[in-house]
Amino acid sequence: GDSVTQMEGPVTLSEEAFLTINCTYTATGYPSLFWYVQYPGEGLQLLLKATKADDKGSNKGFEATYRKETTSFHLEKGSVQVSDSAVYFCAFSIIQGAQKLVFGQGTRLTINP
Amino acid sequence: GAVVSQHPSWVICKSGTSVKIECRSLDFQATTMFWYRQFPKQSLMLMATSNEGSKATYEQGVEKDKFLINHASLTLSTLTVTSAHPEDSSFYICSATGGGANVLTFGAGSRLTVL
């Protein structure tokens, strides 16, 4: 069935380190792919998205490329900051524009100064 | 920007009692709201989709008589966990979309602990 597998956390890095959070998906059809972020005490917020193969989503220094051949959507950032500490969720939706999402389990990221 | 508020943010109740969780869209009209459940270290699982003024659509395996969802207005949806048991302890999250914008806004979640 449809599912998302994320890198298991927690992930702890030092400030300015390079970040990769792996995400692979299993889906029928051609999904749209998303990364959501949840800061402490807040709701999930859309971080970036990609709607077709080879698209690159980017926001706040984060990037992820839709790789259809490897069914992956890995999240990367070249230099993380303490303020990036949060839980990151990979997700997809099958129907274009639909809001029905399938989520990964989330990866908790902690950045130390 | 769009804001969704959930209340309460955490609740503890005794086994056998019912608990109501509210999800409000504060600055937009939410034609559709979604309810998710998240167990520790697991994915958010979609429980149901509710459209204002109509019955909720439940995902497979979710007991509609156990998890009552009401979406009586364009700014409020409620999830009532009836006759709660310890296995219902979880983190419940709502999201909402509407106002013509294809944007999904999440609440901060409600943690339920059933003793």
Short mmCIF file of N, CA and C in Angstrom, two decimals, chain A residues 4 36 38 41-44 89 97 99-101 103-106, chain B residues 34 36 38 41-44 46 59 97 102-104 106-108:
data_model
loop_
_atom_site.label_atom_id
_atom_site.label_comp_id
_atom_site.label_asym_id
_atom_site.label_seq_id
_atom_site.Cartn_x
_atom_site.Cartn_y
_atom_site.Cartn_z
N VAL A 4 5.20 6.13 3.25
CA VAL A 4 6.39 6.97 3.22
C VAL A 4 7.35 6.49 4.29
N TYR A 36 6.96 18.87 5.33
CA TYR A 36 6.36 19.74 6.33
C TYR A 36 7.32 19.83 7.52
N GLN A 38 7.45 21.01 11.75
CA GLN A 38 6.67 21.34 12.95
C GLN A 38 7.62 21.86 14.01
N GLY A 41 5.45 23.33 19.76
CA GLY A 41 4.23 24.01 20.15
C GLY A 41 3.40 24.55 19.00
N GLU A 42 3.79 24.26 17.77
CA GLU A 42 3.06 24.80 16.62
C GLU A 42 2.54 23.67 15.72
N GLY A 43 1.67 24.04 14.79
CA GLY A 43 1.16 23.07 13.83
C GLY A 43 2.16 22.82 12.70
N LEU A 44 1.90 21.78 11.92
CA LEU A 44 2.76 21.50 10.78
C LEU A 44 2.65 22.64 9.77
N PHE A 89 8.48 16.27 8.44
CA PHE A 89 7.64 15.20 7.92
C PHE A 89 7.67 15.21 6.40
N GLY A 97 -3.61 18.54 -6.33
CA GLY A 97 -4.37 19.58 -5.66
C GLY A 97 -5.15 19.09 -4.46
N GLN A 99 -5.84 17.51 -0.78
CA GLN A 99 -5.15 17.71 0.47
C GLN A 99 -5.05 16.44 1.29
N LYS A 100 -5.43 15.32 0.70
CA LYS A 100 -5.36 14.06 1.42
C LYS A 100 -3.93 13.56 1.33
N LEU A 101 -3.25 13.57 2.47
CA LEU A 101 -1.82 13.30 2.49
C LEU A 101 -1.48 12.00 3.19
N PHE A 103 1.70 10.52 5.27
CA PHE A 103 2.87 11.07 5.94
C PHE A 103 3.87 9.99 6.33
N GLY A 104 5.13 10.40 6.39
CA GLY A 104 6.14 9.60 7.07
C GLY A 104 6.02 9.82 8.57
N GLN A 105 6.88 9.14 9.32
CA GLN A 105 6.74 9.17 10.78
C GLN A 105 7.36 10.39 11.41
N GLY A 106 8.05 11.20 10.62
CA GLY A 106 8.68 12.40 11.16
C GLY A 106 10.09 12.12 11.64
N PHE B 34 -9.61 17.97 8.13
CA PHE B 34 -9.10 16.61 8.23
C PHE B 34 -8.68 16.33 9.67
N TYR B 36 -6.31 13.74 12.00
CA TYR B 36 -5.24 12.75 11.98
C TYR B 36 -4.99 12.24 13.40
N GLN B 38 -1.71 10.39 15.60
CA GLN B 38 -0.30 10.06 15.55
C GLN B 38 0.13 9.34 16.80
N LYS B 41 6.43 8.05 17.49
CA LYS B 41 7.40 7.60 16.50
C LYS B 41 6.75 6.97 15.27
N GLN B 42 5.50 7.31 15.03
CA GLN B 42 4.81 6.81 13.85
C GLN B 42 4.24 7.95 13.02
N SER B 43 3.74 7.59 11.85
CA SER B 43 3.20 8.59 10.93
C SER B 43 1.92 9.19 11.45
N LEU B 44 1.58 10.35 10.89
CA LEU B 44 0.21 10.86 11.05
C LEU B 44 -0.69 9.99 10.19
N LEU B 46 -4.41 9.53 8.65
CA LEU B 46 -5.66 10.22 8.40
C LEU B 46 -6.81 9.37 8.94
N GLU B 59 -11.75 6.93 7.16
CA GLU B 59 -10.80 6.03 6.51
C GLU B 59 -11.07 4.60 6.98
N THR B 97 -8.75 23.43 5.15
CA THR B 97 -8.52 24.13 3.90
C THR B 97 -9.83 24.79 3.48
N ASN B 102 -5.73 26.85 -2.16
CA ASN B 102 -5.35 25.45 -2.08
C ASN B 102 -4.23 25.27 -1.06
N VAL B 103 -4.50 25.72 0.15
CA VAL B 103 -3.49 25.67 1.21
C VAL B 103 -4.06 24.88 2.37
N LEU B 104 -3.25 24.01 2.91
CA LEU B 104 -3.66 23.18 4.04
C LEU B 104 -2.98 23.73 5.28
N PHE B 106 -2.48 23.41 9.46
CA PHE B 106 -2.57 22.44 10.54
C PHE B 106 -2.72 23.12 11.89
N GLY B 107 -3.47 22.45 12.77
CA GLY B 107 -3.48 22.84 14.17
C GLY B 107 -2.25 22.28 14.86
N ALA B 108 -2.01 22.73 16.10
CA ALA B 108 -0.82 22.30 16.84
C ALA B 108 -0.99 20.93 17.47
#
